[in-house]
XYZ file of C-alpha atoms in Angstrom:
607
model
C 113.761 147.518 8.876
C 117.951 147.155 8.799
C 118.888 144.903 6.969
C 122.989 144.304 6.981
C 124.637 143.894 3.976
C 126.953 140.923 5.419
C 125.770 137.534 5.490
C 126.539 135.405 8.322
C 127.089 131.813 8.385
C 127.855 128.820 10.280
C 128.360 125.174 9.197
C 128.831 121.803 11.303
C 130.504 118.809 9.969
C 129.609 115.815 11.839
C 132.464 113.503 10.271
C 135.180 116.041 12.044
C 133.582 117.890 14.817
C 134.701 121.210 13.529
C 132.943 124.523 12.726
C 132.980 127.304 10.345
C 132.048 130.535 10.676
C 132.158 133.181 8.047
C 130.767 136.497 6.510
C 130.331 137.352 3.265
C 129.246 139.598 0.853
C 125.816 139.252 -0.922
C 126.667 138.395 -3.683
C 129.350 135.809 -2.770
C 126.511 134.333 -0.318
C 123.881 133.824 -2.554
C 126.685 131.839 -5.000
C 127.430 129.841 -1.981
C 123.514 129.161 -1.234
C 122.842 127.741 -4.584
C 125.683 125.491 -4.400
C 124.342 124.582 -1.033
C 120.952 123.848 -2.122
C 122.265 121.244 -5.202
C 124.277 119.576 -2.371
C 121.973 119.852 0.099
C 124.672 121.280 2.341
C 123.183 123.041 5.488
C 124.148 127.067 5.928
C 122.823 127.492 9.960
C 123.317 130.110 12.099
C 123.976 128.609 15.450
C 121.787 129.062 19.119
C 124.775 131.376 20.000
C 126.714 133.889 18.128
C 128.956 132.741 15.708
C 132.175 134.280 15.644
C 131.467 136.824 12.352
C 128.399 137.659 14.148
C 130.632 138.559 17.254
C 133.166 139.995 14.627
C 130.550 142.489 13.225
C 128.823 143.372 16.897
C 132.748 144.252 17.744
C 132.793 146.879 15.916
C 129.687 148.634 15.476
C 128.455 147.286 12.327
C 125.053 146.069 13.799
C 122.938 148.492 16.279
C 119.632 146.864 17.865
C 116.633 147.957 16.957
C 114.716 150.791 19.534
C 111.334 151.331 18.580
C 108.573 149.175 17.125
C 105.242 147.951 17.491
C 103.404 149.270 21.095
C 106.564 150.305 23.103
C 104.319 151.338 26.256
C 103.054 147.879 28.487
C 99.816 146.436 28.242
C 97.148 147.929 30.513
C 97.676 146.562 33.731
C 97.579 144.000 36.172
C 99.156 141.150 33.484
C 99.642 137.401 33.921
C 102.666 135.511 32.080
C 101.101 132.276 30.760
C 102.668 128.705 31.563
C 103.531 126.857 29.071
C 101.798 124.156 30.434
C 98.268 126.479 29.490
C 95.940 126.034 26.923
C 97.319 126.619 23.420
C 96.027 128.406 20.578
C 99.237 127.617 18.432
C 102.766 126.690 18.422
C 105.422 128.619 15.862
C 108.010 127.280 13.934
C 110.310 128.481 11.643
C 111.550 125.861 8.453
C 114.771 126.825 8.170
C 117.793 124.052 8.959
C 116.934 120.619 10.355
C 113.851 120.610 8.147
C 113.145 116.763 9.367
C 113.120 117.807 12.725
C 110.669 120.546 12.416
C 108.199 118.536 10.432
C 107.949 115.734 12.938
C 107.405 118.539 15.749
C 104.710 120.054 13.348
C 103.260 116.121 13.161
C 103.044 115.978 16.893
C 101.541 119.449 17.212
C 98.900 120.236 14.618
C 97.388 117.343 16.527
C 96.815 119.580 19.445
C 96.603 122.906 18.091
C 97.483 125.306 15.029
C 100.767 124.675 13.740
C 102.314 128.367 12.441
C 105.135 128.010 10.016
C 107.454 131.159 9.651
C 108.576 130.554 5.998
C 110.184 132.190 2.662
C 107.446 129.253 0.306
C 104.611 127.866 1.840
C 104.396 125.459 -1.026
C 107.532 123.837 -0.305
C 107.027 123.486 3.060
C 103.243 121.908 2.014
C 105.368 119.382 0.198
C 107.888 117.991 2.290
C 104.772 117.358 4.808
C 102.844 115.749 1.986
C 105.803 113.828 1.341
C 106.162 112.476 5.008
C 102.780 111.950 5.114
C 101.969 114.729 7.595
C 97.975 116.036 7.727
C 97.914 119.866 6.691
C 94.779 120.201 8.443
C 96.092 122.512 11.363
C 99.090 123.735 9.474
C 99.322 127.583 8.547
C 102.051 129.636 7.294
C 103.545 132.765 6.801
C 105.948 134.163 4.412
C 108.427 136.384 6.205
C 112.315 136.723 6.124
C 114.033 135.304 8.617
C 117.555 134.319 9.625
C 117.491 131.404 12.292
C 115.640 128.638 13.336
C 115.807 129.702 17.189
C 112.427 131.049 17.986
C 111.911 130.373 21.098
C 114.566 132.833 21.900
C 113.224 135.855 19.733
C 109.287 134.992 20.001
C 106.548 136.763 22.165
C 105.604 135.563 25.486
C 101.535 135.591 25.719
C 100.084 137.747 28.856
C 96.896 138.413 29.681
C 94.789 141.169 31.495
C 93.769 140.091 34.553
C 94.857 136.648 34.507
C 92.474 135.920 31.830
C 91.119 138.476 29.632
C 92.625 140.944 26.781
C 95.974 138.504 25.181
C 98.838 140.317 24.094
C 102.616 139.002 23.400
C 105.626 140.521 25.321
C 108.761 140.364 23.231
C 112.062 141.620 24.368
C 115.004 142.924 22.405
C 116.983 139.896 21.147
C 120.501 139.424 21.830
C 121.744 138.625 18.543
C 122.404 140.375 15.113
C 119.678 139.433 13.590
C 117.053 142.056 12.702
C 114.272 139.402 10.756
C 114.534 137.669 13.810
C 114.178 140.467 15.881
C 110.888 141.311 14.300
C 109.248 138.004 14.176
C 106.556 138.205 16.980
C 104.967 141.208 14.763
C 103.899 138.739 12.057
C 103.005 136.205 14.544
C 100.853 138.735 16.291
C 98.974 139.843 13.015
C 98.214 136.007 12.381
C 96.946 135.708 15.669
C 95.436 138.712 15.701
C 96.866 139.940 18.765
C 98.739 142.911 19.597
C 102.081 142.679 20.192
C 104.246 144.463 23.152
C 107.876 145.459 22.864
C 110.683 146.360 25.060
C 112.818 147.692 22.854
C 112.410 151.621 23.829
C 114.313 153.476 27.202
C 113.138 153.637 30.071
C 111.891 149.876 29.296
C 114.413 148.918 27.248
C 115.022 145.115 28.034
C 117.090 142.493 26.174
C 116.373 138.750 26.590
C 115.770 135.777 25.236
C 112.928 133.057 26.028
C 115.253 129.754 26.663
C 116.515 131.710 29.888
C 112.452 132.529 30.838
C 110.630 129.655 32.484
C 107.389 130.925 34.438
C 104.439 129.448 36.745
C 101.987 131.348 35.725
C 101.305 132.822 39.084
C 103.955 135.658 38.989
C 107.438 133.213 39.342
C 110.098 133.747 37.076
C 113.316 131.925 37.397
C 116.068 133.079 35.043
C 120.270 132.463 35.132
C 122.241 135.861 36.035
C 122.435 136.580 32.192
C 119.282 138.580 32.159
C 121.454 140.825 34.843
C 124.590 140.398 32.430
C 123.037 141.649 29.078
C 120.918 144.899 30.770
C 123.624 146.396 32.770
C 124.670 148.415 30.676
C 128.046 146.961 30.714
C 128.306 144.936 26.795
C 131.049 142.327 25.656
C 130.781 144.799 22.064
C 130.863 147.849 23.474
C 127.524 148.528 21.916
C 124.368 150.483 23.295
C 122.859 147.373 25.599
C 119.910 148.719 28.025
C 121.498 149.879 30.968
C 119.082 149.044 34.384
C 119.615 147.892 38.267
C 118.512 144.879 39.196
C 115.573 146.343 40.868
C 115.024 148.529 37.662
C 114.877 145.438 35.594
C 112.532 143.327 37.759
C 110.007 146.742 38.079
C 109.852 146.399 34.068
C 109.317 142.469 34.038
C 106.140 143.029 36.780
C 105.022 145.812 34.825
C 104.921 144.556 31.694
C 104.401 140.809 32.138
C 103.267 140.539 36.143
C 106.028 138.812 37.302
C 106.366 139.806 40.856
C 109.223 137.725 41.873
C 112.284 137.074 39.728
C 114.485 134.501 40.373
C 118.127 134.466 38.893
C 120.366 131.899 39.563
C 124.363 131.781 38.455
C 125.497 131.107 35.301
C 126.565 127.306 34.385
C 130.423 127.132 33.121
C 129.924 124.821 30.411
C 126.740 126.344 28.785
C 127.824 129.040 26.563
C 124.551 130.556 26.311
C 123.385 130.251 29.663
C 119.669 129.114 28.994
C 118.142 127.911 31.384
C 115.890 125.634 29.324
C 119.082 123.394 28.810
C 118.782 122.146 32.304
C 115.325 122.930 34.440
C 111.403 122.698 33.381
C 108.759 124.156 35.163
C 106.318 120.828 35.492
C 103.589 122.564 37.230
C 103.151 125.979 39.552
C 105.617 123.622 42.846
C 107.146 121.252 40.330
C 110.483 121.550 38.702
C 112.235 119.405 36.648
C 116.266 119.701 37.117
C 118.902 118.062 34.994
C 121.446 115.724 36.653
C 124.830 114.832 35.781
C 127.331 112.457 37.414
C 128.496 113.366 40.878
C 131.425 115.952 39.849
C 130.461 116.115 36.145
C 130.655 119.216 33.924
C 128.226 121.607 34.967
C 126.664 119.241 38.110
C 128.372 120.898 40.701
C 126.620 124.176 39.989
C 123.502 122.831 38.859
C 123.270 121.190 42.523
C 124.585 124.673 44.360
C 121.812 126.309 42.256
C 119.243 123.954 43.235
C 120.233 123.792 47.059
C 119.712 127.702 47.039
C 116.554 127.548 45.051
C 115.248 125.023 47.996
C 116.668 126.957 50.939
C 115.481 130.473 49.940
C 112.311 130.153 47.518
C 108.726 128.389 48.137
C 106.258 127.613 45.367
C 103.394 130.209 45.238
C 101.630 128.068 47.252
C 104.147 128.878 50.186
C 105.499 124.940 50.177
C 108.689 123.880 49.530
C 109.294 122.866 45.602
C 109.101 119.151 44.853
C 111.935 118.584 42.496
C 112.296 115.706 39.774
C 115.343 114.733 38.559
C 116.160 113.479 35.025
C 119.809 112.602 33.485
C 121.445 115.030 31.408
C 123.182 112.146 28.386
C 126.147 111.571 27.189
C 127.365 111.063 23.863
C 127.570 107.667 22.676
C 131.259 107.959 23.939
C 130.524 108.848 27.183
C 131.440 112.062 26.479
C 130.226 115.794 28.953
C 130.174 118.986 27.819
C 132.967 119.282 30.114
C 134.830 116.954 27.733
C 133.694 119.018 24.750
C 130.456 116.530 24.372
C 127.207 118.189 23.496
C 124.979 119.684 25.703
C 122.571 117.212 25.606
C 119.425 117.721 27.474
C 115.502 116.399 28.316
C 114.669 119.335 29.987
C 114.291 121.061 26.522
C 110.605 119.551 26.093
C 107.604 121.351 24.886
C 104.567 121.417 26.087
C 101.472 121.225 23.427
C 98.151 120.785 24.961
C 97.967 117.157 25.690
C 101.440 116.101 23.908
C 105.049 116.659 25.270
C 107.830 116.755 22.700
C 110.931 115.720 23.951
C 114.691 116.128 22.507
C 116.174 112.247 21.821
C 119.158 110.870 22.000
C 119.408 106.907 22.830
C 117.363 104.102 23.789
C 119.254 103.458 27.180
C 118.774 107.083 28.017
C 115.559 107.632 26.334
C 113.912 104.987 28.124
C 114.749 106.385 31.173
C 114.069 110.045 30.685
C 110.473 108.368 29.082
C 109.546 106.503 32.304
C 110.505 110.134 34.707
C 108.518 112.244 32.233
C 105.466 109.679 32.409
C 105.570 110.339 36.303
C 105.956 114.221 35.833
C 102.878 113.990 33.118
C 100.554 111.265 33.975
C 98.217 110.690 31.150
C 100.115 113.373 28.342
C 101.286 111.858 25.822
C 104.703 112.029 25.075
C 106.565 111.920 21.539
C 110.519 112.001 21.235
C 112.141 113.257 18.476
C 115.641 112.075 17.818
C 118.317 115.164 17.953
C 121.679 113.676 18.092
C 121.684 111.410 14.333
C 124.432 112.114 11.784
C 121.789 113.652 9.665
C 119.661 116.138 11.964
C 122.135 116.980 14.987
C 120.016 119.943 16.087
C 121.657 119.215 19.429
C 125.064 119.982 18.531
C 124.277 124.042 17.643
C 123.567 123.857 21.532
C 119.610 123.894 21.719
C 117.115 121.480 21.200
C 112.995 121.236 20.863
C 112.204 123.704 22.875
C 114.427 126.411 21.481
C 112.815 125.651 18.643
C 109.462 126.461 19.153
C 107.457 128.705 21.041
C 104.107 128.845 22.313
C 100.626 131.120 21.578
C 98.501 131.190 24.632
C 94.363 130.654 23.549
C 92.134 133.723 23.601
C 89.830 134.256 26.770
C 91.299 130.976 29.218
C 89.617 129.443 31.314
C 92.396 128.948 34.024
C 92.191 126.325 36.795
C 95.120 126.363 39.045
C 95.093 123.672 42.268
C 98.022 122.252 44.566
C 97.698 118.557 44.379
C 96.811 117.132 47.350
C 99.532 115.131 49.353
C 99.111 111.771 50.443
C 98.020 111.452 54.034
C 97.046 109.601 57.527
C 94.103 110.909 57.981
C 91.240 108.093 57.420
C 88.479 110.152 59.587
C 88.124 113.500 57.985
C 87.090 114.426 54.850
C 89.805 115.967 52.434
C 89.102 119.562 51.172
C 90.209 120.428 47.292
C 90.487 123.866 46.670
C 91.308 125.613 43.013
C 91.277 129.169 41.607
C 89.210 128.654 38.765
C 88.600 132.319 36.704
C 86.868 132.865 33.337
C 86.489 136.698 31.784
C 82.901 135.710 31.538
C 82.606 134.285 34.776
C 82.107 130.641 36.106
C 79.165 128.877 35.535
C 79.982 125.544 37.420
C 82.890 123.899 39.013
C 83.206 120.313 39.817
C 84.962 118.045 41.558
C 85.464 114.545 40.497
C 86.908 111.613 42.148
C 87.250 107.941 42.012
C 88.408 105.150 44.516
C 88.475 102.227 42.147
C 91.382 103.396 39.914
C 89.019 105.396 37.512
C 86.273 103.255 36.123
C 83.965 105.155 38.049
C 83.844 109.208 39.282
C 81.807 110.553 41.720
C 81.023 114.539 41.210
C 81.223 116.503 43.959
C 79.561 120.342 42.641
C 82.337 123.237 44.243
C 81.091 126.426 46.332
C 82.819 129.632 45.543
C 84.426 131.415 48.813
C 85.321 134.385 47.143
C 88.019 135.605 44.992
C 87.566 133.372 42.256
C 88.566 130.089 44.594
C 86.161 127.147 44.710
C 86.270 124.282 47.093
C 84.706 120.843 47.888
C 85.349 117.841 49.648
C 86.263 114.162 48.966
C 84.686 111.735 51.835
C 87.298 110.647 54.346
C 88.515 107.184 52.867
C 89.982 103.835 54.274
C 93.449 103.283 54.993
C 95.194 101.961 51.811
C 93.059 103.664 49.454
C 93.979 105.288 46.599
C 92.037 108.579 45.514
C 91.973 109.662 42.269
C 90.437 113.049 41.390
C 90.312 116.061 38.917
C 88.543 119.332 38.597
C 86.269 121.111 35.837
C 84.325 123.884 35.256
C 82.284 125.380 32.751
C 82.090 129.713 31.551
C 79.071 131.674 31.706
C 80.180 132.060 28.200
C 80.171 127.800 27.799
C 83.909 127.676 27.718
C 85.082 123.903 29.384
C 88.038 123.245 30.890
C 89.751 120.077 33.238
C 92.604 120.700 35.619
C 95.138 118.429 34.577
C 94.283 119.498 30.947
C 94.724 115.764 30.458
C 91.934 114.559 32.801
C 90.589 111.770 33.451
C 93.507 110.300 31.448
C 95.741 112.149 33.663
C 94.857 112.932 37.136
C 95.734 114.593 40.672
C 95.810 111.573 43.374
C 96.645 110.629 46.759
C 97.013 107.489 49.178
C 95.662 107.008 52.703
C 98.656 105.725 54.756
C 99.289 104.536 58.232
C 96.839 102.650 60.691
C 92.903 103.002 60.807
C 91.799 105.803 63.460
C 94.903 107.873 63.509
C 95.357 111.190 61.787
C 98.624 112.767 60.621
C 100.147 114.814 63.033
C 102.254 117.880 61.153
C 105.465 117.832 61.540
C 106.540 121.486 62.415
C 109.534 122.273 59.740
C 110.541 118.919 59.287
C 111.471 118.564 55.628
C 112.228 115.236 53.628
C 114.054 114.814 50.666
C 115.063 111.286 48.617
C 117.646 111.263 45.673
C 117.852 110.388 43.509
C 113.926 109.414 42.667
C 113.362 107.015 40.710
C 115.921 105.024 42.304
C 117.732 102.197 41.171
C 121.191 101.810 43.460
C 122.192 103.704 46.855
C 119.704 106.324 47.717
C 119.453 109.096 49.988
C 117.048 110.256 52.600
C 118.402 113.741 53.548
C 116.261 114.862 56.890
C 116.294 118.519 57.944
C 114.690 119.827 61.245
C 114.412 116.761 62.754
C 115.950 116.566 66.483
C 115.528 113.224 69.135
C 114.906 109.903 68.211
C 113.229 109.028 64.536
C 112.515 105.881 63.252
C 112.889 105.373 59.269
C 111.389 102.358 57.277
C 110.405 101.923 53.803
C 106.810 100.909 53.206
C 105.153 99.333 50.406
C 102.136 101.193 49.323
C 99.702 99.336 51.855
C 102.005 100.924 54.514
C 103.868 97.581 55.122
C 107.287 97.917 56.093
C 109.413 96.374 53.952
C 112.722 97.656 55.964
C 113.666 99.749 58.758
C 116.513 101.902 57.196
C 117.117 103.521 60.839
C 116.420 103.844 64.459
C 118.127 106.421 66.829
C 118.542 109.655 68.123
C 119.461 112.984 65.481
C 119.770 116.533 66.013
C 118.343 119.025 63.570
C 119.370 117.140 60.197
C 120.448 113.419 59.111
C 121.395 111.348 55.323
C 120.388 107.768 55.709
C 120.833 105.713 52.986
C 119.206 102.242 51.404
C 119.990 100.576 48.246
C 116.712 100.246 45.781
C 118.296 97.672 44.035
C 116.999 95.115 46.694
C 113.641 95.512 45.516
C 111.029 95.180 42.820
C 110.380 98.007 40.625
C 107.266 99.848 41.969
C 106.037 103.145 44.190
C 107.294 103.010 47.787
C 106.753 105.313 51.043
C 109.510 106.352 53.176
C 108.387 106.784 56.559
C 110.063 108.823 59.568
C 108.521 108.982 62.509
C 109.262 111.594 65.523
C 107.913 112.146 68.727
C 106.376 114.861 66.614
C 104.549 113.247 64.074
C 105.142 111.323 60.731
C 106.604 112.456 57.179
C 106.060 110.482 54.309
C 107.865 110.896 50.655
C 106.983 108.949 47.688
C 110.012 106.989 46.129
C 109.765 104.956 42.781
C 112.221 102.171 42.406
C 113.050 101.786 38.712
């Protein structure tokens, strides 16, 4: 292993604003350390590179590593988990904002093993004494390191055949920092699974995990610096892998399955170009985008990169992706990034089992980013952990919870994967769920379960395979107005259990009846409907596309009562009406539009 004999440092003072970066000697560092530790000072390397760390990539005092661990890809095909998956464990590494990561290792040894990447395990055992934190599902490892940023330089679990032999996929990491750059081998050993890396030509790939989100169906959306940082083409003119485009996405399916890789453009006021700072995969057709004031910071491109994502890419279930929006805060100022505010962010959640942790800020803005991820995770529950305080600004080195942590997929899943079913018209037939449900042992039994009557009561419905590890039943056809509740689970040859949502019957799929008794929904060709923002609280939009003659728009209540006609007239091809949610009581809402075609219907919550 290299190990430089520079030490690189960066330090944040709240009271000014300012930062310094340095490099030192060895010795001069270590002096420096212990005067840190009796003042408790903080020495933190930040999410990006600090400017000594840019100083000593200029000129050539740092090469990246090129061979270790199993530098040829896992035997093929390979799934990339979701992070929304079962978990075996999450990683950590105590390093810097020490309160932060113990309350994250609170939340999660609840759900799963907590894995602490540490230099002594009895300190760390401790500090969670100290705060009162069960050790139960804590384990640790004693391993140099030199950031806190592991989500960027962890492994990414794959497995054979969407559910059989685990390995982790980890790439070369961007930064100089070599304990780092190793890390996923000790996590591997403690896991006991073999790890996969990138780090030797032809397959020679540099990345880093906050600009990797996945659907665990072979979607990978990325920003343009995965392009950036394998072209060959280095800010330092070092040795960076030098691939196409095409090259680069032939390794990524190889080695990790992903058969369609989406890269968007790069946000202006994001120096590190993560795309965890402003988008969450929710589910395999849900994604969760950041939103800033019309005209704010990096809006305008976040809304160019959405409108592209919408007109050119469908979820793998061939539909257009529903998209939630959440606020993107700003300091207690008012201050954007574009203002040289923080980039503060919800999106940078993480997803444990049952448990979402989520990056806080303040209770106006908390609230509100509470009640969207509550809709986004019905039935999960969700913890926030405040990082924007004097004493724990984890937010202002430019990453939050999720670039903190990193997830370890279980052995052997037993992986249920469903589109939810949309609310519909149709009060005569019955409605058909369908889920790929695939265990390396094979399935035992799959059920469906559903409830009218809010959930006191499920009725099982046993699944039929149809081949290729897909399943199906069917719900009864139910009255208009009804609200159906419903879930799936299934059992291994091997006795393995699993629910799809993981959360169920907390959590649940559902759908409402709509519309008048004896008439069906009639499709609506390429008709699309879109409302924004949702939840709405002030003037909202209804942006139609594909919609030509006269259309009729009303807002319903959730027994299909119309509350207000927003429109009535004649349109060709696409149309923004508009209503103002403040009129009316906080609650779920339909709006309607009805063609000569047929009917669309979009959910709306007013807040």
């Amino acid at each position: 292993m290299y190990t430089p004999n520079l030490i690189i440092g960066y330090i944040y003072s709240p009271k000014t604003g300012e930062t310094m970066k340095f490099i030192l000697s060895n010795a001069i560092a270590c002096a420096m350390l212990f005067v840190a530790a009796k003042t408790n000072a903080q020495v933190i390397l930040p999410k990006g590179l600090s400017e000594a760390e840019m100083n000593l990539l200029e000129h050539s005092h740092y090469t990246f590593p090129t061979t270790r661990g199993i530098t040829t890809a896992p035997a093929g095909p390979v799934r990339t988990m979701a992070q929304w998956e079962e978990l075996a464990g999450l990683v950590v590494t105590y390093t810097g904002y020490e309160s932060i990561v113990r309350q994250i290792i609170d939340h999660a040894q609840e759900e799963c093993i907590v894995l602490v990447a540490c230099s002594d395990s009895n300190n760390v055992k401790s500090d969670l004494i100290a705060d009162g934190i069960p050790l139960t599902n804590v384990r640790y490892i004693e391993v140099p390191f030199n950031s806190i940023w592991v989500r960027d330089y962890g492994g990414h679990t794959v497995y054979q055949n969407d559910v059989g032999n685990r390995g982790l996929v980890e790439w070369i990491y961007n930064r100089p920092r070599p304990d780092d750059d190793v890390m996923p081998d000790a996590h591997g050993a403690f896991f006991g699974i073999p790890v996969y890396s990138t780090t030797a030509a032809p397959n020679d790939i540099m990345n880093t995990g906050g600009n990797w989100m996945v659907d665990g169906a072979g979607t990978a959306f990325a920003s343009e610096l995965i392009t950036d940082e394998n072209d060959g083409t280095g800010s330092y003119s070092l040795p960076y892998p030098t691939h196409s485009e095409a090259a680069i996405d032939a390794i990524f399916n190889t080695w990790m399955g992903i058969n369609r890789y989406v890269k968007m453009p790069t946000l202006p006021f994001d120096g590190i170009h993560h795309i965890d700072m402003h988008m969450k995969f929710v589910n395999e057709e849900t994604i969760l985008w950041g939103e800033y004031p019309a005209g704010e910071s990096d809006g305008p491109q976040i809304e160019a990169n959405l409108a592209y994502i919408q007109a050119t890419f469908n979820s793998c279930y061939g539909t257009p992706y529903k998209v939630k929006r959440i606020p993107m805060p700003p300091s207690s100022g008012g201050v954007y990034p574009a203002a040289g505010g923080y980039y503060r962010t919800y999106t940078n959640h993480v997803i444990v089992n049952k448990t979402i942790i989520v990056p806080g800020y303040r209770t106006e803005y908390d609230t509100t980013a509470q009640r969207i991820l509550e809709e986004c995770y019905p039935g999960y529950t969700i913890k926030f952990i405040d990082v924007d305080n004097s004493g724990s600004a984890l937010i202002s080195q430019s990453g939050a919870i999720h670039c903190i942590t990193n997830n370890i997929g279980v052995d052997n899943p037993l992986l249920i994967r469903h589109q939810e079913l949309a609310d519909t018209y149709d009060d005569v037939n019955p409605y058909a769920v369908t889920a790929f449900i695939k265990h390396v042992s094979g399935i035992n039994t799959a059920t469906l379960q559903y409830s009218t009557d809010g959930g006191t009561v499920w009725t099982p419905v046993s699944m039929t395979s149809i081949g290729s590890d897909n399943y199906t039943a069917n719900i009864p056809a139910q009255a208009v107005g009804t609200h159906v509740l419903y879930y799936i689970q299934a059992s291994a040859v091997s006795g393995k259990t699993q629910v799809k949502p993981l959360v169920a019957p907390a959590g649940n799929f559902d759908f409402y009846v709509l519309g008048t008794s004896g008439i069906a929904n009639k499709p609506m060709g390429d008709g699309g409907i879109n409302v924004f923002p949702n939840p709405a609280g002030a003037i909202t939009c209804i942006d139609l596309t594909n919609v030509n003659g006269k259309i009729t728009v009303s807002l319903q209540n959730i027994l299909s009562q119309t509350v207000q006609t927003i429109f009535t007239g004649n349109v060709d091809m696409n149309k923004k009406v508009f209503f103002d949610a403040s009129q009316y009581e906080a609650g779920t809402y339909l709006v309607k539009v009805t063609t000569a075609n047929g009917v669309m219907v979009s959910k709306v919550i007013v807040k």
